[in-house]
PDB file of C-alpha atoms in Angstrom:
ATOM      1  CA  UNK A   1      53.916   4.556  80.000  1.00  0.00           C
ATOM      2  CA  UNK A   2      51.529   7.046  78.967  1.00  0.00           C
ATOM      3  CA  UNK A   3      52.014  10.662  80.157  1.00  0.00           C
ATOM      4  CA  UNK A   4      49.710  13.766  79.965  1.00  0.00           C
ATOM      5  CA  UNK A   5      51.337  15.597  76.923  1.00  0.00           C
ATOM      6  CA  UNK A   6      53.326  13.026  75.464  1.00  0.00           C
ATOM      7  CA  UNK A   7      52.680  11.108  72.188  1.00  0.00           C
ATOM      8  CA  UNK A   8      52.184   7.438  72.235  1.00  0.00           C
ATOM      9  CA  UNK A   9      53.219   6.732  68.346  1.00  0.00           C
ATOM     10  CA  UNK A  10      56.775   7.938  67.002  1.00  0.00           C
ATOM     11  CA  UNK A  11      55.810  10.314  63.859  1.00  0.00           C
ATOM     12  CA  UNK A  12      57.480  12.026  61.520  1.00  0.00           C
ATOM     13  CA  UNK A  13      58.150  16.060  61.783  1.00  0.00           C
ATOM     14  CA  UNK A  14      59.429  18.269  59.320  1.00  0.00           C
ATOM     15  CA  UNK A  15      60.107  22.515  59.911  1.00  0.00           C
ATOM     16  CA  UNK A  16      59.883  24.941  57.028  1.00  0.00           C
ATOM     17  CA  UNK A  17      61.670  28.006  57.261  1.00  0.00           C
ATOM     18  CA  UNK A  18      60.906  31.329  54.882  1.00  0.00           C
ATOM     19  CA  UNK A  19      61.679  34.733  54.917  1.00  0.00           C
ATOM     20  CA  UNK A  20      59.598  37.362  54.960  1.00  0.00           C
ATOM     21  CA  UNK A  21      60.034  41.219  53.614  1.00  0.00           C
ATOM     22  CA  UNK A  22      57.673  43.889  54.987  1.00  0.00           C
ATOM     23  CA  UNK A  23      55.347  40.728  55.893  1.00  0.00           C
ATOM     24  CA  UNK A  24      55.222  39.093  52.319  1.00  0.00           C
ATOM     25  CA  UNK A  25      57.112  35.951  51.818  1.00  0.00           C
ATOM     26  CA  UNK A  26      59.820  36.388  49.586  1.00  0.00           C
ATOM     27  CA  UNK A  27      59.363  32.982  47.040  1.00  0.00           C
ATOM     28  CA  UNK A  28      62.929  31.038  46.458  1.00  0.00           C
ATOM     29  CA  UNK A  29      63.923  31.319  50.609  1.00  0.00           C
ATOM     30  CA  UNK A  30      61.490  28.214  51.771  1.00  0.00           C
ATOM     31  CA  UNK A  31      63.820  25.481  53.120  1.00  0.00           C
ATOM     32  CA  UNK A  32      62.646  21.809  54.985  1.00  0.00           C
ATOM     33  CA  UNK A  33      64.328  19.814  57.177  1.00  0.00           C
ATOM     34  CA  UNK A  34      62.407  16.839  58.319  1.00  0.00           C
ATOM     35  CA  UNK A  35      63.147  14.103  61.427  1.00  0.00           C
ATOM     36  CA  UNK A  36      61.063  11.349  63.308  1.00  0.00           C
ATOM     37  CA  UNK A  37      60.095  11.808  66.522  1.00  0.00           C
ATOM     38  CA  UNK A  38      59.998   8.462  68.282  1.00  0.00           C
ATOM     39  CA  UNK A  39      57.188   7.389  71.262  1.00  0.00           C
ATOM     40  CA  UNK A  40      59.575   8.852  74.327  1.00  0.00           C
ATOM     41  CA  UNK A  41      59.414  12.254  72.458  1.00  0.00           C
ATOM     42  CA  UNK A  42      63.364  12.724  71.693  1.00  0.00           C
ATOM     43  CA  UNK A  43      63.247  15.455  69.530  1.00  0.00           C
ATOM     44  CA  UNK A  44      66.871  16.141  67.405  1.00  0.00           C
ATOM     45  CA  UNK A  45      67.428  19.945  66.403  1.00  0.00           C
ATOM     46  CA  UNK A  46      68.266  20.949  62.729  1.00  0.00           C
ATOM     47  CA  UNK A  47      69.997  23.436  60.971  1.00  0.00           C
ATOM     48  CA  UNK A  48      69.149  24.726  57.595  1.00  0.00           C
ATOM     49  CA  UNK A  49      71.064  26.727  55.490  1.00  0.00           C
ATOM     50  CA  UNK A  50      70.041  28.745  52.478  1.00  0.00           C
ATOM     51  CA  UNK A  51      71.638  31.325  50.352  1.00  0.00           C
ATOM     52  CA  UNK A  52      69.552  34.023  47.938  1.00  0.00           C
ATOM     53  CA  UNK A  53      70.055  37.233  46.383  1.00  0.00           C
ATOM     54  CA  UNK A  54      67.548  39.383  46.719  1.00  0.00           C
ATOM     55  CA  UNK A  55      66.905  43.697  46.003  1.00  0.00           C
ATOM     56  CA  UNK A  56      65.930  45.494  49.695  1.00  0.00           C
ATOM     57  CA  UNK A  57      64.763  49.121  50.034  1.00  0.00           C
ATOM     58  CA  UNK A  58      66.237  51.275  52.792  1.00  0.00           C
ATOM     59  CA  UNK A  59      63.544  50.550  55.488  1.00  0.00           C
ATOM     60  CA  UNK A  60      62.499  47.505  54.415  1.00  0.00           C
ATOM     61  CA  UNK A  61      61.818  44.413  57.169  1.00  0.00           C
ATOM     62  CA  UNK A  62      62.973  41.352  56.836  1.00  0.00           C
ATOM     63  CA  UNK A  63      61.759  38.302  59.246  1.00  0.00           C
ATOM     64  CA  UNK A  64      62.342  35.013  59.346  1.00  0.00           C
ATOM     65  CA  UNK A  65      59.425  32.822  60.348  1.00  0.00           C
ATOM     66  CA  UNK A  66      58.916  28.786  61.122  1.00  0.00           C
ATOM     67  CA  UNK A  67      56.127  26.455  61.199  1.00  0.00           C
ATOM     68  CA  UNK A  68      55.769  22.804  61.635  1.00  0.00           C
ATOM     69  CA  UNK A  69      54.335  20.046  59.217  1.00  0.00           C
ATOM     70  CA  UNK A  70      53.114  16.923  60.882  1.00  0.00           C
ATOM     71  CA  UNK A  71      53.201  16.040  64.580  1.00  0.00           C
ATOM     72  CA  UNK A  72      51.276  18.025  67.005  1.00  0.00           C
ATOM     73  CA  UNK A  73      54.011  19.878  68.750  1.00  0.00           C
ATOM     74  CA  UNK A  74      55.727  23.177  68.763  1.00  0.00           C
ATOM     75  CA  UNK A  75      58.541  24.990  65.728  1.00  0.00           C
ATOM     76  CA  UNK A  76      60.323  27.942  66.346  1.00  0.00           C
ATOM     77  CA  UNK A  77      63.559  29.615  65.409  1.00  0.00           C
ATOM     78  CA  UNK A  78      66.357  29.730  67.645  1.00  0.00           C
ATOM     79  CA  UNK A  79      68.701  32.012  68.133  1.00  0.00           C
ATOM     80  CA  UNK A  80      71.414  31.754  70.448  1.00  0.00           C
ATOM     81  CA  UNK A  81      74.019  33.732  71.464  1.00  0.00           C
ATOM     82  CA  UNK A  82      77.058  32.528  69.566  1.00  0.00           C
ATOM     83  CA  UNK A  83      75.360  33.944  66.254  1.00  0.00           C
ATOM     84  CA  UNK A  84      74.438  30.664  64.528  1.00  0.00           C
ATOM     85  CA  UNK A  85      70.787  31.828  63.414  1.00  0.00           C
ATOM     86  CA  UNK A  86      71.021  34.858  60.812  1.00  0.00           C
ATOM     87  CA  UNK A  87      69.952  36.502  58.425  1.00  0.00           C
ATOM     88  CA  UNK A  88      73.232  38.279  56.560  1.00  0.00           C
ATOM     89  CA  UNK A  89      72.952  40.924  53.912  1.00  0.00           C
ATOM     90  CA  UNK A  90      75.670  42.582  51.878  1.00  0.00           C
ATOM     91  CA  UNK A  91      75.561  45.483  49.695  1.00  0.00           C
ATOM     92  CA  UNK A  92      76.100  44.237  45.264  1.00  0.00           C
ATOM     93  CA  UNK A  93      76.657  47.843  43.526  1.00  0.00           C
ATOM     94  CA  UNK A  94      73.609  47.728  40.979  1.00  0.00           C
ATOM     95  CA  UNK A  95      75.699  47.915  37.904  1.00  0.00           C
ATOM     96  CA  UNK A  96      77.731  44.952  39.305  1.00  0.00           C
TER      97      UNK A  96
END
């Protein structure tokens, strides 16, 4: 049964995930996860996990931005209250 808003094919739908300091994409922190969406729209939710070293500057932003490949639809990042989405940083002495 077709529905306003839903897809009639399954497809497949993958989310890349990158982070960002002071607005420029910091190369080495992309990650993909990818999934098929079937015709009733069940959509499953994926983690990724990445780890990178990286120099910041006191003041510096860091952001973590999504965007979808494939099926029209919406991406985002979620985070929820128990701490599961992140973005950690610890402090390596520069003559470590």
């Amino acid at each position: 049964m077709d529905e306003p808003g839903f897809s009639t094919k399954a497809a497949s739908l993958y989310v890349t995930t990158a982070a960002f300091i002071n607005g420029v994409r910091v190369p080495g922190t992309e990650a993909i996860a990818g999934g098929y969406v079937n015709a009733n729209e069940v959509v499953v939710q994926h983690t990724i996990g990445l780890t990178f070293v990286r120099t910041f500057a006191a003041g510096d932003v860091v952001t973590l931005h999504g965007y979808r490949i494939g099926k029209d639809g919406t991406v985002g990042i979620i985070s929820n209250g128990d701490g599961r989405t992140r973005i950690s940083a610890h402090w390596v002495n520069p003559g470590f």
